[in-house]
Amino acid sequence: MPLGEERLAAALAREGYFADEGLLTAVHLALFLGRPLLLEGEPGVGKTALASVLSRVLDRELIRLQCFEGLDSGQALYEWDYPKQLLRVRTAESRGEEIGDLYAEEFLLQRPLLRAVRCARGAVLLVDEIDRADSEFEAFLLEFLSDFQITVPELGTLRAAHVPVVVLTSNRTRELHDALRRRCLYHWIAFPDAERERAILHAHVPGLAQEAAAELVRAVQRIRELPLLKRPGIAESVDWARGAAALADGGDGWPRALRRALGLLVKDEEDTRVVQRHAEEVFGHR
């Protein structure tokens, strides 16, 4: 039975993931209805992290399929271990033995989709950055999501005993097909508001003072409003807090520590110059 929204929120928070109401509702409905959850948003807003946290909350294995240009069904489903098969043939011939079945289980290399189907206790299947895969693979994935079964000609049709929880992520480097969107429950993850980002920092940077966290979050939110090539995500915000805290412990004042640790937040030279031009607006007068 899927967790209720309140219990789900509490379970995610215990794992350090603070979802807003919209995301909580999307996750709850995806679990209740058994629908794949399609998450879009800028890099660094917690799309991939959600799948990892869900696997712990639901006590399921996390299986990740990292998409890339040129990914084909064989790399996602299964392949046969040809070197091992060849070794069996040569060994059998040298000993004068029967070769045996070269398409037995021992020669089957299970890739993420097959692993998800065969996972005994159910899995959380993360299809990460689906927008990087070709449209042909997207069409194949849609077929897989419709029935969660895989046909291996040598072994027959394999069906999922426990339907996996599926999370797809996209950074919108290209538009996904409408058919895939219709199959999924969709949610856009935005950057967190100030209150939620402070909660994230306190969960991941123990000992960070309230005033320091508030000042850092104000700076991060201002920086995200600047015309940057890549706006910093939550992971960068946490790293910035840890780095600045280490410098502050070494004797730097907090504003100076934030300035010195800026490379943990902004990862592009042009973006760094933009932030420096707005230093007074970002860091204040100190």
mmCIF file of C-alpha atoms in Angstrom, residues 28-248:
data_model
loop_
_atom_site.group_PDB
_atom_site.id
_atom_site.type_symbol
_atom_site.label_atom_id
_atom_site.label_comp_id
_atom_site.label_asym_id
_atom_site.label_seq_id
_atom_site.Cartn_x
_atom_site.Cartn_y
_atom_site.Cartn_z
ATOM 1 C CA HIS A 28 2.205 9.988 -4.129
ATOM 2 C CA LEU A 29 -0.023 9.684 -7.219
ATOM 3 C CA ALA A 30 2.688 7.966 -9.263
ATOM 4 C CA LEU A 31 3.036 5.329 -6.536
ATOM 5 C CA PHE A 32 -0.710 4.980 -6.036
ATOM 6 C CA LEU A 33 -1.543 4.696 -9.743
ATOM 7 C CA GLY A 34 1.570 2.759 -10.731
ATOM 8 C CA ARG A 35 2.499 5.354 -13.358
ATOM 9 C CA PRO A 36 6.035 6.317 -14.404
ATOM 10 C CA LEU A 37 7.048 9.703 -12.987
ATOM 11 C CA LEU A 38 8.609 12.093 -15.505
ATOM 12 C CA LEU A 39 10.619 14.850 -13.843
ATOM 13 C CA GLU A 40 11.926 17.878 -15.709
ATOM 14 C CA GLY A 41 13.815 20.856 -14.402
ATOM 15 C CA GLU A 42 17.195 22.505 -14.571
ATOM 16 C CA PRO A 43 20.267 20.480 -13.601
ATOM 17 C CA GLY A 44 20.826 20.349 -9.862
ATOM 18 C CA VAL A 45 17.253 20.593 -8.574
ATOM 19 C CA GLY A 46 17.103 17.038 -7.197
ATOM 20 C CA LYS A 47 15.553 14.946 -9.988
ATOM 21 C CA THR A 48 18.056 12.107 -9.834
ATOM 22 C CA ALA A 49 18.359 12.342 -6.055
ATOM 23 C CA LEU A 50 14.628 11.712 -5.669
ATOM 24 C CA ALA A 51 14.910 8.246 -7.232
ATOM 25 C CA SER A 52 17.791 7.363 -4.923
ATOM 26 C CA VAL A 53 15.889 8.534 -1.845
ATOM 27 C CA LEU A 54 12.721 6.718 -2.965
ATOM 28 C CA SER A 55 14.632 3.448 -3.212
ATOM 29 C CA ARG A 56 15.634 3.777 0.440
ATOM 30 C CA VAL A 57 12.193 4.892 1.595
ATOM 31 C CA LEU A 58 10.487 2.000 -0.222
ATOM 32 C CA ASP A 59 13.282 -0.469 0.596
ATOM 33 C CA ARG A 60 13.775 -1.334 -3.058
ATOM 34 C CA GLU A 61 16.876 -1.749 -5.154
ATOM 35 C CA LEU A 62 17.854 1.316 -7.180
ATOM 36 C CA ILE A 63 18.590 0.410 -10.806
ATOM 37 C CA ARG A 64 19.892 3.232 -12.975
ATOM 38 C CA LEU A 65 19.830 3.444 -16.748
ATOM 39 C CA GLN A 66 22.008 6.386 -17.770
ATOM 40 C CA CYS A 67 20.918 7.569 -21.202
ATOM 41 C CA PHE A 68 23.247 8.865 -23.883
ATOM 42 C CA GLU A 69 23.234 9.449 -27.622
ATOM 43 C CA GLY A 70 23.390 6.125 -29.432
ATOM 44 C CA LEU A 71 21.976 4.052 -26.565
ATOM 45 C CA ASP A 72 20.268 0.995 -28.042
ATOM 46 C CA SER A 73 17.908 -1.660 -26.726
ATOM 47 C CA GLY A 74 20.677 -4.215 -26.270
ATOM 48 C CA GLN A 75 22.585 -1.947 -23.914
ATOM 49 C CA ALA A 76 19.405 -1.309 -21.941
ATOM 50 C CA LEU A 77 17.912 -4.831 -21.962
ATOM 51 C CA TYR A 78 20.415 -7.671 -22.143
ATOM 52 C CA GLU A 79 23.370 -9.005 -24.073
ATOM 53 C CA TRP A 80 24.978 -12.404 -24.408
ATOM 54 C CA ASP A 81 28.467 -12.856 -22.985
ATOM 55 C CA TYR A 82 30.190 -13.791 -26.247
ATOM 56 C CA PRO A 83 33.730 -14.152 -24.794
ATOM 57 C CA LYS A 84 32.385 -16.543 -22.163
ATOM 58 C CA GLN A 85 30.453 -18.484 -24.806
ATOM 59 C CA LEU A 86 33.574 -18.738 -26.977
ATOM 60 C CA LEU A 87 35.609 -19.931 -23.999
ATOM 61 C CA ARG A 88 33.024 -22.642 -23.353
ATOM 62 C CA VAL A 89 33.242 -23.791 -26.988
ATOM 63 C CA ARG A 90 37.047 -23.936 -26.988
ATOM 64 C CA THR A 91 37.206 -25.661 -23.609
ATOM 65 C CA ALA A 92 34.645 -28.265 -24.655
ATOM 66 C CA GLU A 93 36.428 -28.906 -27.964
ATOM 67 C CA SER A 94 39.820 -29.288 -26.279
ATOM 68 C CA ARG A 95 38.393 -31.826 -23.829
ATOM 69 C CA GLY A 96 36.222 -33.609 -26.355
ATOM 70 C CA GLU A 97 33.069 -32.724 -24.369
ATOM 71 C CA GLU A 98 29.603 -31.617 -25.352
ATOM 72 C CA ILE A 99 29.432 -27.868 -25.805
ATOM 73 C CA GLY A 100 26.057 -27.652 -24.077
ATOM 74 C CA ASP A 101 23.570 -24.800 -24.184
ATOM 75 C CA LEU A 102 25.352 -21.578 -25.089
ATOM 76 C CA TYR A 103 22.217 -19.570 -24.336
ATOM 77 C CA ALA A 104 21.719 -20.668 -20.757
ATOM 78 C CA GLU A 105 21.293 -18.182 -17.894
ATOM 79 C CA GLU A 106 24.988 -18.241 -17.048
ATOM 80 C CA PHE A 107 25.785 -16.479 -20.336
ATOM 81 C CA LEU A 108 23.113 -13.793 -20.009
ATOM 82 C CA LEU A 109 24.309 -10.282 -19.160
ATOM 83 C CA GLN A 110 21.396 -8.469 -17.558
ATOM 84 C CA ARG A 111 21.241 -4.754 -18.335
ATOM 85 C CA PRO A 112 19.137 -2.269 -16.333
ATOM 86 C CA LEU A 113 15.685 -2.927 -17.832
ATOM 87 C CA LEU A 114 15.969 -6.694 -17.496
ATOM 88 C CA ARG A 115 17.347 -6.341 -13.974
ATOM 89 C CA ALA A 116 14.340 -4.199 -13.067
ATOM 90 C CA VAL A 117 11.918 -6.798 -14.446
ATOM 91 C CA ARG A 118 13.607 -9.670 -12.620
ATOM 92 C CA CYS A 119 14.264 -7.916 -9.295
ATOM 93 C CA ALA A 120 12.763 -10.223 -6.679
ATOM 94 C CA ARG A 121 11.613 -7.534 -4.237
ATOM 95 C CA GLY A 122 10.827 -4.828 -6.757
ATOM 96 C CA ALA A 123 13.022 -1.985 -7.895
ATOM 97 C CA VAL A 124 13.122 1.744 -8.387
ATOM 98 C CA LEU A 125 14.139 2.135 -12.028
ATOM 99 C CA LEU A 126 15.799 5.468 -12.761
ATOM 100 C CA VAL A 127 15.913 6.338 -16.466
ATOM 101 C CA ASP A 128 18.264 9.283 -16.163
ATOM 102 C CA GLU A 129 18.442 12.068 -18.764
ATOM 103 C CA ILE A 130 16.079 10.423 -21.240
ATOM 104 C CA ASP A 131 16.378 13.543 -23.396
ATOM 105 C CA ARG A 132 19.966 12.539 -24.251
ATOM 106 C CA ALA A 133 18.826 9.277 -25.867
ATOM 107 C CA ASP A 134 17.682 9.071 -29.480
ATOM 108 C CA SER A 135 13.991 9.230 -30.339
ATOM 109 C CA GLU A 136 14.149 5.581 -31.497
ATOM 110 C CA PHE A 137 15.157 4.469 -28.011
ATOM 111 C CA GLU A 138 12.423 6.640 -26.534
ATOM 112 C CA ALA A 139 9.867 4.747 -28.660
ATOM 113 C CA PHE A 140 11.300 1.419 -27.486
ATOM 114 C CA LEU A 141 11.142 2.540 -23.857
ATOM 115 C CA LEU A 142 7.486 3.516 -24.272
ATOM 116 C CA GLU A 143 6.706 -0.040 -25.361
ATOM 117 C CA PHE A 144 8.582 -1.444 -22.358
ATOM 118 C CA LEU A 145 6.680 0.824 -19.953
ATOM 119 C CA SER A 146 3.340 -0.373 -21.306
ATOM 120 C CA ASP A 147 3.639 -3.963 -20.063
ATOM 121 C CA PHE A 148 6.927 -4.351 -18.149
ATOM 122 C CA GLN A 149 7.895 -7.536 -19.901
ATOM 123 C CA ILE A 150 10.878 -8.549 -21.995
ATOM 124 C CA THR A 151 11.080 -11.329 -24.539
ATOM 125 C CA VAL A 152 14.411 -13.127 -24.741
ATOM 126 C CA PRO A 153 14.008 -15.506 -27.702
ATOM 127 C CA GLU A 154 16.211 -18.171 -26.110
ATOM 128 C CA LEU A 155 14.477 -17.971 -22.712
ATOM 129 C CA GLY A 156 10.934 -16.827 -23.477
ATOM 130 C CA THR A 157 8.941 -13.868 -22.161
ATOM 131 C CA LEU A 158 9.991 -12.535 -18.763
ATOM 132 C CA ARG A 159 7.398 -10.549 -16.834
ATOM 133 C CA ALA A 160 7.891 -8.378 -13.772
ATOM 134 C CA ALA A 161 6.651 -10.108 -10.614
ATOM 135 C CA HIS A 162 6.738 -6.687 -8.941
ATOM 136 C CA VAL A 163 6.188 -3.718 -11.262
ATOM 137 C CA PRO A 164 9.110 -1.338 -10.766
ATOM 138 C CA VAL A 165 8.666 2.231 -9.627
ATOM 139 C CA VAL A 166 9.897 4.201 -12.644
ATOM 140 C CA VAL A 167 11.409 7.687 -12.481
ATOM 141 C CA LEU A 168 12.451 9.387 -15.723
ATOM 142 C CA THR A 169 14.448 12.604 -15.689
ATOM 143 C CA SER A 170 15.000 15.163 -18.424
ATOM 144 C CA ASN A 171 16.991 18.399 -18.647
ATOM 145 C CA ARG A 172 15.055 19.378 -21.782
ATOM 146 C CA THR A 173 18.010 19.302 -24.173
ATOM 147 C CA ARG A 174 15.359 18.158 -26.670
ATOM 148 C CA GLU A 175 11.597 17.780 -26.595
ATOM 149 C CA LEU A 176 10.244 14.373 -25.630
ATOM 150 C CA HIS A 177 7.531 12.726 -27.708
ATOM 151 C CA ASP A 178 3.948 13.334 -26.666
ATOM 152 C CA ALA A 179 3.320 9.577 -26.443
ATOM 153 C CA LEU A 180 5.899 9.197 -23.673
ATOM 154 C CA ARG A 181 4.581 12.234 -21.834
ATOM 155 C CA ARG A 182 1.039 10.850 -21.948
ATOM 156 C CA ARG A 183 2.217 7.565 -20.453
ATOM 157 C CA CYS A 184 3.771 9.332 -17.461
ATOM 158 C CA LEU A 185 2.752 11.512 -14.570
ATOM 159 C CA TYR A 186 4.611 14.782 -15.179
ATOM 160 C CA HIS A 187 6.158 17.249 -12.741
ATOM 161 C CA TRP A 188 8.492 20.199 -13.196
ATOM 162 C CA ILE A 189 10.933 20.660 -10.288
ATOM 163 C CA ALA A 190 11.825 24.293 -9.757
ATOM 164 C CA PHE A 191 14.633 25.667 -7.632
ATOM 165 C CA PRO A 192 13.607 25.594 -3.960
ATOM 166 C CA ASP A 193 12.275 28.657 -2.210
ATOM 167 C CA ALA A 194 14.381 30.214 0.550
ATOM 168 C CA GLU A 195 12.722 28.357 3.419
ATOM 169 C CA ARG A 196 13.116 24.949 1.810
ATOM 170 C CA GLU A 197 16.707 25.624 0.791
ATOM 171 C CA ARG A 198 17.568 26.587 4.374
ATOM 172 C CA ALA A 199 16.047 23.295 5.548
ATOM 173 C CA ILE A 200 18.168 21.424 2.996
ATOM 174 C CA LEU A 201 21.324 23.189 4.170
ATOM 175 C CA HIS A 202 20.662 22.432 7.829
ATOM 176 C CA ALA A 203 20.079 18.764 6.959
ATOM 177 C CA HIS A 204 23.272 18.412 4.933
ATOM 178 C CA VAL A 205 25.604 20.863 6.696
ATOM 179 C CA PRO A 206 25.292 20.109 10.424
ATOM 180 C CA GLY A 207 26.293 22.962 12.703
ATOM 181 C CA LEU A 208 25.621 25.703 10.158
ATOM 182 C CA ALA A 209 24.342 28.726 12.059
ATOM 183 C CA GLN A 210 20.847 30.015 11.283
ATOM 184 C CA GLU A 211 22.130 33.481 10.347
ATOM 185 C CA ALA A 212 24.881 32.063 8.131
ATOM 186 C CA ALA A 213 22.406 29.770 6.341
ATOM 187 C CA ALA A 214 19.993 32.645 5.796
ATOM 188 C CA GLU A 215 22.746 34.862 4.377
ATOM 189 C CA LEU A 216 24.006 32.108 2.078
ATOM 190 C CA VAL A 217 20.526 31.333 0.781
ATOM 191 C CA ARG A 218 19.874 35.012 0.084
ATOM 192 C CA ALA A 219 23.106 35.130 -1.922
ATOM 193 C CA VAL A 220 22.271 31.935 -3.850
ATOM 194 C CA GLN A 221 18.818 33.197 -4.723
ATOM 195 C CA ARG A 222 20.251 36.513 -5.973
ATOM 196 C CA ILE A 223 22.872 34.678 -8.038
ATOM 197 C CA ARG A 224 20.202 32.528 -9.694
ATOM 198 C CA GLU A 225 18.454 35.707 -10.820
ATOM 199 C CA LEU A 226 21.572 36.854 -12.706
ATOM 200 C CA PRO A 227 21.999 36.142 -16.459
ATOM 201 C CA LEU A 228 24.205 33.069 -16.006
ATOM 202 C CA LEU A 229 25.020 30.284 -18.445
ATOM 203 C CA LYS A 230 24.403 27.732 -15.706
ATOM 204 C CA ARG A 231 22.472 28.589 -12.590
ATOM 205 C CA PRO A 232 23.778 26.775 -9.507
ATOM 206 C CA GLY A 233 21.754 23.855 -8.221
ATOM 207 C CA ILE A 234 21.092 22.540 -4.740
ATOM 208 C CA ALA A 235 24.197 20.333 -4.685
ATOM 209 C CA GLU A 236 26.367 23.400 -5.429
ATOM 210 C CA SER A 237 24.582 25.352 -2.710
ATOM 211 C CA VAL A 238 25.366 22.608 -0.169
ATOM 212 C CA ASP A 239 29.005 22.436 -1.294
ATOM 213 C CA TRP A 240 29.302 26.224 -1.016
ATOM 214 C CA ALA A 241 27.958 26.098 2.519
ATOM 215 C CA ARG A 242 30.427 23.375 3.526
ATOM 216 C CA GLY A 243 33.376 25.188 1.960
ATOM 217 C CA ALA A 244 32.477 28.572 3.399
ATOM 218 C CA ALA A 245 31.925 27.012 6.837
ATOM 219 C CA ALA A 246 35.406 25.446 6.702
ATOM 220 C CA LEU A 247 36.943 28.834 5.835
ATOM 221 C CA ALA A 248 34.918 30.554 8.553
#
